Tab-separated table of C-alpha atoms in Angstrom:
chain	number	residue	atom	x	y	z
A	1	MET	CA	-28.975	39.605	12.702
A	2	ARG	CA	-27.826	43.219	13.082
A	3	ILE	CA	-28.878	44.440	16.515
A	4	CYS	CA	-28.656	47.857	18.167
A	5	VAL	CA	-28.318	48.098	21.968
A	6	VAL	CA	-29.219	51.504	23.413
A	7	GLY	CA	-27.418	52.062	26.717
A	8	LEU	CA	-24.039	50.511	27.470
A	9	GLY	CA	-24.165	50.451	31.250
A	10	LYS	CA	-24.240	47.617	33.786
A	11	LEU	CA	-26.693	45.541	31.730
A	12	GLY	CA	-26.376	46.968	28.227
A	13	SER	CA	-22.681	46.210	27.778
A	14	PRO	CA	-23.019	42.567	28.899
A	15	LEU	CA	-26.097	42.087	26.692
A	16	ALA	CA	-24.269	43.516	23.676
A	17	ALA	CA	-21.307	41.222	24.349
A	18	VAL	CA	-23.514	38.152	24.760
A	19	LEU	CA	-25.404	38.840	21.534
A	20	ALA	CA	-22.100	39.318	19.680
A	21	SER	CA	-20.787	36.064	21.145
A	22	LYS	CA	-23.732	34.275	19.530
A	23	GLY	CA	-22.811	35.529	16.075
A	24	HIS	CA	-24.933	38.685	15.810
A	25	ASP	CA	-23.567	41.957	14.484
A	26	VAL	CA	-24.097	44.299	17.433
A	27	ILE	CA	-23.676	48.048	17.628
A	28	GLY	CA	-24.189	49.891	20.886
A	29	ILE	CA	-25.262	53.485	21.281
A	30	ASP	CA	-24.681	55.628	24.343
A	31	LEU	CA	-24.540	59.336	25.105
A	32	ASN	CA	-21.430	58.721	27.185
A	33	PRO	CA	-18.442	58.859	24.798
A	34	THR	CA	-16.256	57.128	27.388
A	35	PHE	CA	-18.416	53.987	27.143
A	36	VAL	CA	-18.441	54.180	23.353
A	37	ASP	CA	-14.679	54.616	23.122
A	38	ALA	CA	-14.129	51.716	25.507
A	39	ILE	CA	-16.243	49.318	23.437
A	40	ASN	CA	-14.500	50.366	20.224
A	41	ALA	CA	-11.132	49.827	21.897
A	42	GLY	CA	-12.180	46.356	23.032
A	43	ILE	CA	-12.350	47.398	26.700
A	44	ALA	CA	-15.235	46.622	29.034
A	45	PRO	CA	-16.835	49.955	30.040
A	46	VAL	CA	-18.180	48.518	33.301
A	47	GLU	CA	-16.840	46.043	35.841
A	48	GLU	CA	-18.459	42.627	35.526
A	49	PRO	CA	-16.809	39.200	35.871
A	50	GLY	CA	-16.097	37.659	32.452
A	51	LEU	CA	-17.177	40.714	30.460
A	52	GLN	CA	-13.702	41.757	29.350
A	53	ALA	CA	-12.903	38.283	28.067
A	54	MET	CA	-16.175	38.115	26.132
A	55	ILE	CA	-15.653	41.537	24.551
A	56	SER	CA	-12.069	40.669	23.611
A	57	ALA	CA	-13.203	37.443	21.931
A	58	ASN	CA	-15.914	39.115	19.841
A	59	ARG	CA	-14.506	42.494	18.822
A	60	GLU	CA	-15.159	41.944	15.124
A	61	ARG	CA	-18.924	41.780	15.774
A	62	LEU	CA	-19.172	44.471	18.447
A	63	SER	CA	-18.880	48.240	18.053
A	64	ALA	CA	-20.415	51.405	19.478
A	65	THR	CA	-21.305	54.951	18.494
A	66	THR	CA	-22.963	58.120	19.770
A	67	ASP	CA	-24.665	58.637	16.393
A	68	TRP	CA	-28.183	57.265	15.972
A	69	ALA	CA	-28.043	57.149	12.174
A	70	THR	CA	-24.894	55.021	12.280
A	71	ALA	CA	-26.339	52.730	14.936
A	72	MET	CA	-29.646	52.162	13.165
A	73	LYS	CA	-28.241	51.551	9.691
A	74	ASP	CA	-29.478	48.108	8.584
A	75	ALA	CA	-30.494	47.221	12.191
A	76	GLU	CA	-33.332	44.717	12.460
A	77	ALA	CA	-33.910	44.991	16.212
A	78	THR	CA	-33.144	47.499	18.958
A	79	PHE	CA	-32.866	46.772	22.672
A	80	MET	CA	-33.549	49.750	24.953
A	81	ILE	CA	-31.642	49.527	28.268
A	82	VAL	CA	-31.708	53.059	29.620
A	83	PRO	CA	-32.366	54.236	33.190
A	84	THR	CA	-35.886	54.476	34.564
A	85	PRO	CA	-35.182	56.228	37.879
A	86	SER	CA	-37.617	56.160	40.759
A	87	GLY	CA	-39.706	59.283	41.193
A	88	SER	CA	-40.573	60.939	44.484
A	89	ASP	CA	-43.560	58.607	44.848
A	90	GLY	CA	-41.485	55.449	44.269
A	91	THR	CA	-42.791	54.713	40.775
A	92	PHE	CA	-40.497	54.512	37.739
A	93	VAL	CA	-40.025	57.535	35.488
A	94	ASN	CA	-39.991	56.903	31.721
A	95	THR	CA	-38.290	60.144	30.637
A	96	PHE	CA	-35.096	58.556	29.290
A	97	VAL	CA	-36.974	55.725	27.581
A	98	LEU	CA	-39.271	58.180	25.813
A	99	GLN	CA	-36.335	60.351	24.726
A	100	ALA	CA	-34.613	57.305	23.244
A	101	ILE	CA	-37.840	56.165	21.587
A	102	GLU	CA	-38.219	59.533	19.870
A	103	ARG	CA	-34.671	59.340	18.477
A	104	LEU	CA	-35.238	55.756	17.376
A	105	GLY	CA	-38.549	56.588	15.747
A	106	ALA	CA	-37.006	59.419	13.756
A	107	GLU	CA	-34.458	56.993	12.303
A	108	LEU	CA	-37.154	54.449	11.458
A	109	ARG	CA	-38.743	57.033	9.134
A	110	ARG	CA	-35.650	56.697	6.916
A	111	HIS	CA	-36.459	53.138	5.758
A	112	ASP	CA	-39.409	50.792	5.210
A	113	ARG	CA	-38.160	47.463	6.596
A	114	TYR	CA	-39.697	45.767	9.617
A	115	HIS	CA	-38.070	46.674	12.935
A	116	LEU	CA	-38.446	45.148	16.396
A	117	VAL	CA	-38.115	47.474	19.411
A	118	VAL	CA	-37.408	45.753	22.736
A	119	VAL	CA	-37.765	47.683	25.985
A	120	SER	CA	-35.583	46.010	28.614
A	121	SER	CA	-35.708	48.831	31.172
A	122	THR	CA	-38.054	48.179	34.068
A	123	VAL	CA	-41.248	50.214	33.698
A	124	MET	CA	-44.535	50.515	35.556
A	125	PRO	CA	-47.557	48.477	34.402
A	126	GLY	CA	-49.321	50.344	31.622
A	127	SER	CA	-46.177	52.051	30.302
A	128	THR	CA	-45.252	49.909	27.290
A	129	GLY	CA	-48.738	49.756	25.839
A	130	GLY	CA	-49.404	53.374	26.826
A	131	PRO	CA	-46.935	56.269	26.557
A	132	ILE	CA	-44.084	54.187	25.106
A	133	ARG	CA	-46.250	52.761	22.300
A	134	GLU	CA	-47.755	56.193	21.617
A	135	ALA	CA	-44.323	57.853	21.427
A	136	LEU	CA	-42.937	55.112	19.167
A	137	GLU	CA	-45.837	55.251	16.708
A	138	ALA	CA	-45.807	59.060	16.623
A	139	ALA	CA	-42.043	59.304	16.103
A	140	SER	CA	-41.814	56.543	13.494
A	141	GLY	CA	-44.978	57.330	11.562
A	142	ARG	CA	-45.929	53.646	11.816
A	143	THR	CA	-48.428	51.631	13.786
A	144	LEU	CA	-47.572	48.443	15.648
A	145	GLY	CA	-47.869	45.461	13.338
A	146	ASP	CA	-47.188	47.653	10.307
A	147	ARG	CA	-43.444	47.146	9.792
A	148	LEU	CA	-43.055	47.669	13.543
A	149	GLY	CA	-43.028	45.364	16.565
A	150	LEU	CA	-42.695	46.220	20.249
A	151	CYS	CA	-41.797	43.937	23.146
A	152	TYR	CA	-41.233	44.418	26.863
A	153	ASN	CA	-38.382	42.166	27.916
A	154	PRO	CA	-36.812	42.906	31.325
A	155	GLU	CA	-33.875	40.758	32.403
A	156	PHE	CA	-33.729	38.983	35.760
A	157	ILE	CA	-30.020	39.207	36.505
A	158	ALA	CA	-27.733	39.840	39.461
A	159	LEU	CA	-24.728	42.103	39.179
A	160	GLY	CA	-21.561	40.087	39.487
A	161	ASN	CA	-23.259	37.238	37.630
A	162	VAL	CA	-24.792	39.034	34.655
A	163	LEU	CA	-23.312	36.938	31.853
A	164	HIS	CA	-24.524	33.694	33.386
A	165	GLY	CA	-27.919	35.271	34.014
A	166	LEU	CA	-28.220	36.253	30.358
A	167	LEU	CA	-27.041	32.918	29.005
A	168	CYS	CA	-28.777	30.638	31.518
A	169	PRO	CA	-31.897	32.401	32.827
A	170	ASP	CA	-34.600	30.536	34.708
A	171	PHE	CA	-36.987	31.913	32.108
A	172	VAL	CA	-37.307	34.682	29.525
A	173	LEU	CA	-40.166	37.139	29.948
A	174	ILE	CA	-41.681	38.652	26.807
A	175	GLY	CA	-44.549	41.113	26.661
A	176	GLU	CA	-45.537	41.426	22.998
A	177	SER	CA	-47.476	43.815	20.817
A	178	ASP	CA	-48.426	40.969	18.499
A	179	ALA	CA	-47.494	37.400	17.619
A	180	ARG	CA	-44.920	38.383	15.000
A	181	ALA	CA	-42.953	40.581	17.414
A	182	GLY	CA	-43.062	37.968	20.173
A	183	ALA	CA	-42.043	35.143	17.852
A	184	MET	CA	-39.098	37.142	16.491
A	185	LEU	CA	-37.772	37.850	19.988
A	186	GLU	CA	-38.377	34.265	21.103
A	187	GLU	CA	-36.411	32.948	18.136
A	188	LEU	CA	-33.560	35.313	18.960
A	189	TYR	CA	-33.430	34.082	22.568
A	190	LYS	CA	-33.490	30.442	21.513
A	191	GLY	CA	-30.164	31.073	19.853
A	192	VAL	CA	-28.749	32.848	22.885
A	193	CYS	CA	-29.978	31.097	26.018
A	194	HIS	CA	-29.440	27.625	27.416
A	195	PRO	CA	-31.995	25.189	25.940
A	196	ALA	CA	-33.518	24.590	29.385
A	197	ALA	CA	-34.642	28.216	29.665
A	198	SER	CA	-38.394	28.531	29.216
A	199	ILE	CA	-39.974	31.492	27.462
A	200	ALA	CA	-43.121	33.150	28.796
A	201	ARG	CA	-45.003	35.300	26.267
A	202	MET	CA	-47.924	37.515	27.238
A	203	ASN	CA	-49.357	40.988	26.792
A	204	PHE	CA	-47.564	44.119	27.966
A	205	VAL	CA	-49.305	44.729	31.270
A	206	ASN	CA	-48.962	41.135	32.451
A	207	ALA	CA	-45.251	41.189	31.654
A	208	GLU	CA	-44.761	44.525	33.431
A	209	LEU	CA	-46.606	43.229	36.477
A	210	THR	CA	-44.660	39.959	36.393
A	211	LYS	CA	-41.335	41.810	36.587
A	212	ILE	CA	-42.010	43.817	39.725
A	213	SER	CA	-44.134	41.147	41.426
A	214	LEU	CA	-41.459	38.473	41.016
A	215	ASN	CA	-38.793	40.691	42.561
A	216	THR	CA	-41.194	41.628	45.344
A	217	TYR	CA	-41.798	37.944	46.063
A	218	VAL	CA	-38.045	37.345	46.287
A	219	THR	CA	-37.536	40.293	48.644
A	220	THR	CA	-40.388	39.017	50.797
A	221	LYS	CA	-38.488	35.756	51.118
A	222	ILE	CA	-35.322	37.624	52.109
A	223	SER	CA	-37.138	39.691	54.716
A	224	PHE	CA	-38.798	36.575	56.111
A	225	ALA	CA	-35.358	35.007	56.600
A	226	ASN	CA	-34.116	38.191	58.264
A	227	MET	CA	-37.145	38.262	60.547
A	228	LEU	CA	-36.275	34.690	61.550
A	229	ALA	CA	-32.693	35.821	62.197
A	230	GLU	CA	-33.963	38.596	64.466
A	231	ILE	CA	-35.962	36.042	66.426
A	232	CYS	CA	-32.952	33.745	66.636
A	233	ASP	CA	-30.844	36.648	67.939
A	234	ARG	CA	-33.001	36.699	71.066
A	235	LEU	CA	-34.032	33.053	71.458
A	236	PRO	CA	-31.492	30.976	73.442
A	237	GLY	CA	-30.195	28.007	71.456
A	238	ALA	CA	-31.629	29.264	68.158
A	239	ASP	CA	-29.687	29.248	64.879
A	240	VAL	CA	-31.197	30.815	61.767
A	241	ASP	CA	-29.070	28.672	59.448
A	242	VAL	CA	-30.462	25.479	60.955
A	243	VAL	CA	-34.027	26.755	60.654
A	244	THR	CA	-33.750	28.054	57.081
A	245	ASP	CA	-31.934	24.916	55.954
A	246	ALA	CA	-34.853	22.841	57.194
A	247	ILE	CA	-37.487	25.152	55.723
A	248	GLY	CA	-35.676	25.239	52.384
A	249	ARG	CA	-35.864	21.465	52.052
A	250	ASP	CA	-39.590	21.819	51.432
A	251	THR	CA	-40.121	22.154	47.675
A	252	ARG	CA	-42.896	24.658	48.325
A	253	VAL	CA	-40.250	27.016	49.727
A	254	GLY	CA	-36.778	26.192	48.347
A	255	ARG	CA	-33.394	27.436	49.563
A	256	LYS	CA	-32.762	30.329	47.159
A	257	TYR	CA	-32.632	33.711	48.918
A	258	LEU	CA	-33.579	32.115	52.225
A	259	ARG	CA	-30.661	33.234	54.384
A	260	GLY	CA	-30.811	35.507	57.394
A	261	ALA	CA	-28.097	38.175	57.164
A	262	LEU	CA	-28.188	41.794	56.022
A	263	GLY	CA	-31.138	43.195	54.136
A	264	PHE	CA	-31.568	43.279	50.367
A	265	ALA	CA	-30.053	46.160	48.400
A	266	GLY	CA	-28.837	47.037	44.919
A	267	PRO	CA	-30.440	48.761	41.941
A	268	CYS	CA	-33.523	46.509	41.581
A	269	PHE	CA	-34.880	44.797	44.688
A	270	PRO	CA	-35.564	47.820	46.945
A	271	ARG	CA	-37.135	49.986	44.291
A	272	ASP	CA	-39.147	47.190	42.655
A	273	THR	CA	-40.687	46.356	46.032
A	274	ILE	CA	-41.632	49.987	46.641
A	275	ALA	CA	-42.952	50.399	43.088
A	276	PHE	CA	-45.111	47.292	43.496
A	277	SER	CA	-46.637	48.764	46.641
A	278	ARG	CA	-47.328	52.113	44.985
A	279	MET	CA	-48.807	50.436	41.919
A	280	ALA	CA	-51.149	48.343	44.058
A	281	ARG	CA	-52.435	51.414	45.889
A	282	THR	CA	-53.205	53.184	42.596
A	283	VAL	CA	-55.747	50.453	41.868
A	284	GLY	CA	-57.172	50.504	45.392
A	285	ILE	CA	-55.292	47.531	46.861
A	286	ALA	CA	-53.259	47.718	50.085
A	287	ALA	CA	-49.979	45.915	49.402
A	288	ASP	CA	-49.460	44.995	53.054
A	289	ILE	CA	-46.943	42.210	52.382
A	290	ALA	CA	-44.752	44.397	50.168
A	291	GLU	CA	-44.845	47.236	52.688
A	292	ALA	CA	-43.954	44.904	55.554
A	293	THR	CA	-41.122	43.478	53.460
A	294	ASP	CA	-39.678	46.964	52.994
A	295	ALA	CA	-40.121	47.851	56.673
A	296	ILE	CA	-38.320	44.684	57.829
A	297	ASN	CA	-35.522	45.414	55.398
A	298	LEU	CA	-35.014	48.961	56.624
A	299	ARG	CA	-34.841	47.919	60.266
A	300	GLN	CA	-31.911	45.582	59.594
A	301	ILE	CA	-29.651	48.646	59.551
A	302	ASP	CA	-30.961	49.673	62.988
A	303	ARG	CA	-30.464	46.149	64.275
A	304	LEU	CA	-26.854	45.993	63.114
A	305	PHE	CA	-26.078	49.520	64.348
A	306	ARG	CA	-27.307	48.675	67.840
A	307	ILE	CA	-25.237	45.487	67.939
A	308	VAL	CA	-22.094	47.305	66.795
A	309	SER	CA	-22.697	50.171	69.226
A	310	ALA	CA	-22.849	47.681	72.100
A	311	GLY	CA	-19.243	46.698	71.401
A	312	ALA	CA	-17.790	50.113	70.626
A	313	GLY	CA	-18.204	53.340	72.509
A	314	PRO	CA	-18.129	56.792	70.884
A	315	GLY	CA	-14.672	57.406	69.503
A	316	ASP	CA	-13.738	53.726	69.344
A	317	GLY	CA	-12.489	52.337	66.069
A	318	VAL	CA	-14.990	50.380	63.980
A	319	VAL	CA	-14.008	48.589	60.790
A	320	VAL	CA	-16.532	47.745	58.079
A	321	LEU	CA	-15.371	45.067	55.641
A	322	GLY	CA	-17.510	45.150	52.524
A	323	LEU	CA	-19.254	48.162	51.014
A	324	ALA	CA	-20.699	46.790	47.779
A	325	TYR	CA	-24.255	45.553	48.140
A	326	LYS	CA	-23.070	42.060	47.194
A	327	PRO	CA	-19.781	40.356	46.216
A	328	ASP	CA	-18.278	40.611	42.722
A	329	THR	CA	-19.549	44.101	41.962
A	330	PRO	CA	-18.501	47.677	42.822
A	331	VAL	CA	-22.127	48.817	43.074
A	332	ILE	CA	-23.124	50.449	46.387
A	333	GLU	CA	-26.682	51.412	45.464
A	334	GLN	CA	-28.895	51.041	48.555
A	335	SER	CA	-26.001	49.210	50.267
A	336	GLN	CA	-26.826	48.466	53.889
A	337	SER	CA	-23.150	48.461	54.855
A	338	VAL	CA	-22.762	51.997	53.483
A	339	ALA	CA	-25.863	53.031	55.455
A	340	LEU	CA	-24.244	51.497	58.548
A	341	VAL	CA	-21.045	53.486	57.946
A	342	GLN	CA	-23.053	56.702	57.731
A	343	ARG	CA	-24.837	55.913	61.008
A	344	LEU	CA	-21.559	55.099	62.757
A	345	VAL	CA	-19.920	58.330	61.616
A	346	LYS	CA	-22.906	60.328	62.801
A	347	ALA	CA	-22.674	58.597	66.197
A	348	GLY	CA	-19.055	59.687	66.582
A	349	HIS	CA	-17.187	56.461	65.824
A	350	ARG	CA	-13.855	56.365	64.019
A	351	VAL	CA	-14.685	54.266	60.966
A	352	THR	CA	-12.281	52.467	58.665
A	353	VAL	CA	-13.544	50.681	55.561
A	354	TYR	CA	-12.273	48.245	52.989
A	355	ASP	CA	-13.841	46.626	49.943
A	356	PRO	CA	-12.070	44.899	47.025
A	357	ALA	CA	-14.089	46.804	44.405
A	358	ALA	CA	-16.303	49.530	45.901
A	359	MET	CA	-13.789	51.923	47.475
A	360	PRO	CA	-13.923	54.594	44.698
A	361	PRO	CA	-17.688	55.269	44.863
A	362	VAL	CA	-17.624	55.270	48.676
A	363	ARG	CA	-14.682	57.670	48.710
A	364	ALA	CA	-16.610	59.964	46.376
A	365	MET	CA	-19.605	59.812	48.715
A	366	MET	CA	-17.968	59.931	52.155
A	367	GLY	CA	-14.802	61.916	51.495
A	368	ASP	CA	-12.451	62.228	54.464
A	369	SER	CA	-15.129	61.498	57.078
A	370	ILE	CA	-13.823	57.899	57.213
A	371	ALA	CA	-10.492	56.124	56.754
A	372	TYR	CA	-9.741	53.844	53.807
A	373	ALA	CA	-7.577	50.745	54.242
A	374	ASP	CA	-5.405	49.156	51.574
A	375	GLY	CA	-6.418	45.613	52.500
A	376	VAL	CA	-8.173	43.434	55.041
A	377	GLU	CA	-5.312	43.077	57.512
A	378	ASP	CA	-4.455	46.765	57.250
A	379	ALA	CA	-8.086	47.622	58.018
A	380	VAL	CA	-8.557	45.578	61.196
A	381	LYS	CA	-5.477	46.720	63.132
A	382	GLY	CA	-6.466	48.225	66.471
A	383	ALA	CA	-10.220	47.974	65.869
A	384	ALA	CA	-12.687	47.587	68.741
A	385	VAL	CA	-15.340	46.145	66.405
A	386	VAL	CA	-14.995	44.598	62.953
A	387	VAL	CA	-18.128	44.135	60.833
A	388	VAL	CA	-18.001	41.606	57.997
A	389	ALA	CA	-20.791	43.157	55.948
A	390	THR	CA	-20.265	41.646	52.473
A	391	ALA	CA	-19.382	37.992	51.898
A	392	TRP	CA	-16.362	38.545	49.652
A	393	ASP	CA	-14.172	35.443	49.373
A	394	GLU	CA	-11.182	37.592	50.322
A	395	PHE	CA	-12.608	38.090	53.800
A	396	ARG	CA	-12.741	34.352	54.463
A	397	ALA	CA	-8.936	34.361	54.538
A	398	LEU	CA	-8.737	36.884	57.399
A	399	SER	CA	-5.935	35.867	59.753
A	400	PRO	CA	-6.757	35.681	63.490
A	401	GLN	CA	-3.388	37.251	64.264
A	402	ALA	CA	-4.337	40.341	62.264
A	403	LEU	CA	-7.110	41.096	64.757
A	404	GLU	CA	-4.833	41.688	67.732
A	405	PRO	CA	-5.380	45.383	68.534
A	406	ALA	CA	-2.587	47.701	69.528
A	407	ASP	CA	-3.879	48.162	73.112
A	408	GLY	CA	-4.059	44.433	73.776
A	409	GLY	CA	-7.857	44.431	74.086
A	410	ARG	CA	-10.181	41.821	72.678
A	411	PRO	CA	-12.065	42.972	69.590
A	412	VAL	CA	-15.564	41.937	68.612
A	413	VAL	CA	-16.167	40.631	65.082
A	414	VAL	CA	-19.766	40.921	63.871
A	415	ASP	CA	-19.886	38.312	61.121
A	416	CYS	CA	-23.139	39.076	59.299
A	417	TRP	CA	-22.764	36.164	56.868
A	418	ARG	CA	-21.123	33.678	59.261
A	419	ILE	CA	-18.111	33.092	57.015
A	420	LEU	CA	-15.357	33.082	59.670
A	421	PRO	CA	-14.713	29.978	61.835
A	422	ARG	CA	-15.239	30.995	65.464
A	423	ASP	CA	-12.837	28.398	66.870
A	424	ALA	CA	-9.939	29.776	64.832
A	425	PHE	CA	-10.377	33.190	66.464
A	426	ALA	CA	-11.074	32.005	70.013
A	427	ASP	CA	-7.756	33.254	71.409
A	428	VAL	CA	-7.869	36.749	69.925
A	429	ALA	CA	-11.459	37.900	69.338
A	430	ASP	CA	-15.129	37.339	70.091
A	431	ILE	CA	-16.980	36.298	66.946
A	432	LEU	CA	-20.639	37.302	66.934
A	433	TYR	CA	-22.841	35.683	64.291
A	434	LEU	CA	-26.080	37.431	63.316
A	435	GLY	CA	-29.035	35.087	63.730
A	436	ARG	CA	-27.218	32.634	65.992
A	437	ASN	CA	-27.794	32.537	69.757
A	438	THR	CA	-26.123	29.245	70.621
A	439	ASP	CA	-23.406	30.395	73.047
A	440	GLN	CA	-24.480	32.060	76.285
A	441	GLY	CA	-20.991	32.086	77.776
A	442	SER	CA	-19.830	35.443	76.456
A	443	ALA	CA	-21.272	38.929	76.536
A	444	HIS	CA	-20.114	39.437	72.971
A	445	ARG	CA	-20.750	36.114	71.321
A	446	THR	CA	-24.525	36.355	70.969
A	447	PRO	CA	-26.591	39.101	69.341
A	448	ALA	CA	-29.060	38.826	72.229
A	449	ARG	CA	-26.457	39.916	74.801
A	450	ALA	CA	-25.264	42.706	72.538
A	451	LEU	CA	-28.819	43.929	72.030
A	452	GLU	CA	-29.417	43.849	75.781
A	453	MET	CA	-26.318	45.984	76.268
A	454	ALA	CA	-27.508	48.415	73.585
A	455	ASP	CA	-30.961	48.611	75.135
């Protein structure tokens, strides 16, 4: 099948590569000529593990252009993966989708063959069957079902693991205009995804609601684990990992996303949770759980700032290891570690940062208000407090000897993800694990004591 992918960003480029790897002739279209040139040169336009190798292996079936007529020539299906930014009220704005739909529709007037349009961008309930359908029919001069199909098909993926998420999803969500459109997209996915992946087909509004409600459910689970971690911070003998491990053994709960650490971040979870809440209120329902989930998430930054401040006075050096919102990606969108850095700078601390992938966007944001290290051991020299904020594998190899500060003092390491072995650092530093209050012998080794000091 000849497929057009509109938008070659963090999701569009991997999707185009995956479709090409399954034998489809794929052409991407993007307004950014840098992305287009990269694809045509066989170079991944975005950072994503495995993407470069997949593009290199399938160059003969993968190309890109900025020209709609070239992209749409002989195409049988088009995937729309363009931004839907959050508006001032927290709901998603369809401006870029509608602009792309108008360009697509104009090209569809040039031929009579059936064409399937797939909207993969996250939109608010009512969008696909409302303004998007109306714009598509007006621009193309066709009605749905008459040589034209429309599906809503958001992906449930995590940056840093996008290719696996596309190839082996838990399920594929399809909102369909009619049975023909849904069946065509289902057949396409059967040739792409792992056979165990189930496919859920439904109408537009149910699919739109499913997308944001599923992500809201996951964030609720994350915030519940973080609330448990807050309790464990202050309850002598408590350990959030022990509690969540036990809870996760129950099949009604499960272990996925049940880990007390930093709050959720990234381009999807925070805004989907807020959008769900706003959507519920438009139909007269108070989304109390979603709003509490967001409130618990936001206070994790305050919690961590207070703990760090207890170990470092104004002017003391604080090191933040990890700036990306999760490992294996350079994305810092809604990153809680970046929010922590901003709070620390405002409070007068000397902040040094290091991240294996996210230094460029942080440098562009923070400028010379902070220092940038060349590596982990370079970063931690002379620090009063070190915060392990992102669980990069590189940080697990931190040497205890590297933590010896220049003034001979004893630094505090706030290990948000509990990836460093405390015993290995016993002679040089105090390791403080978030969510673990099992050692009352040190003023720095339990979050409870640190919080008392901050209070």
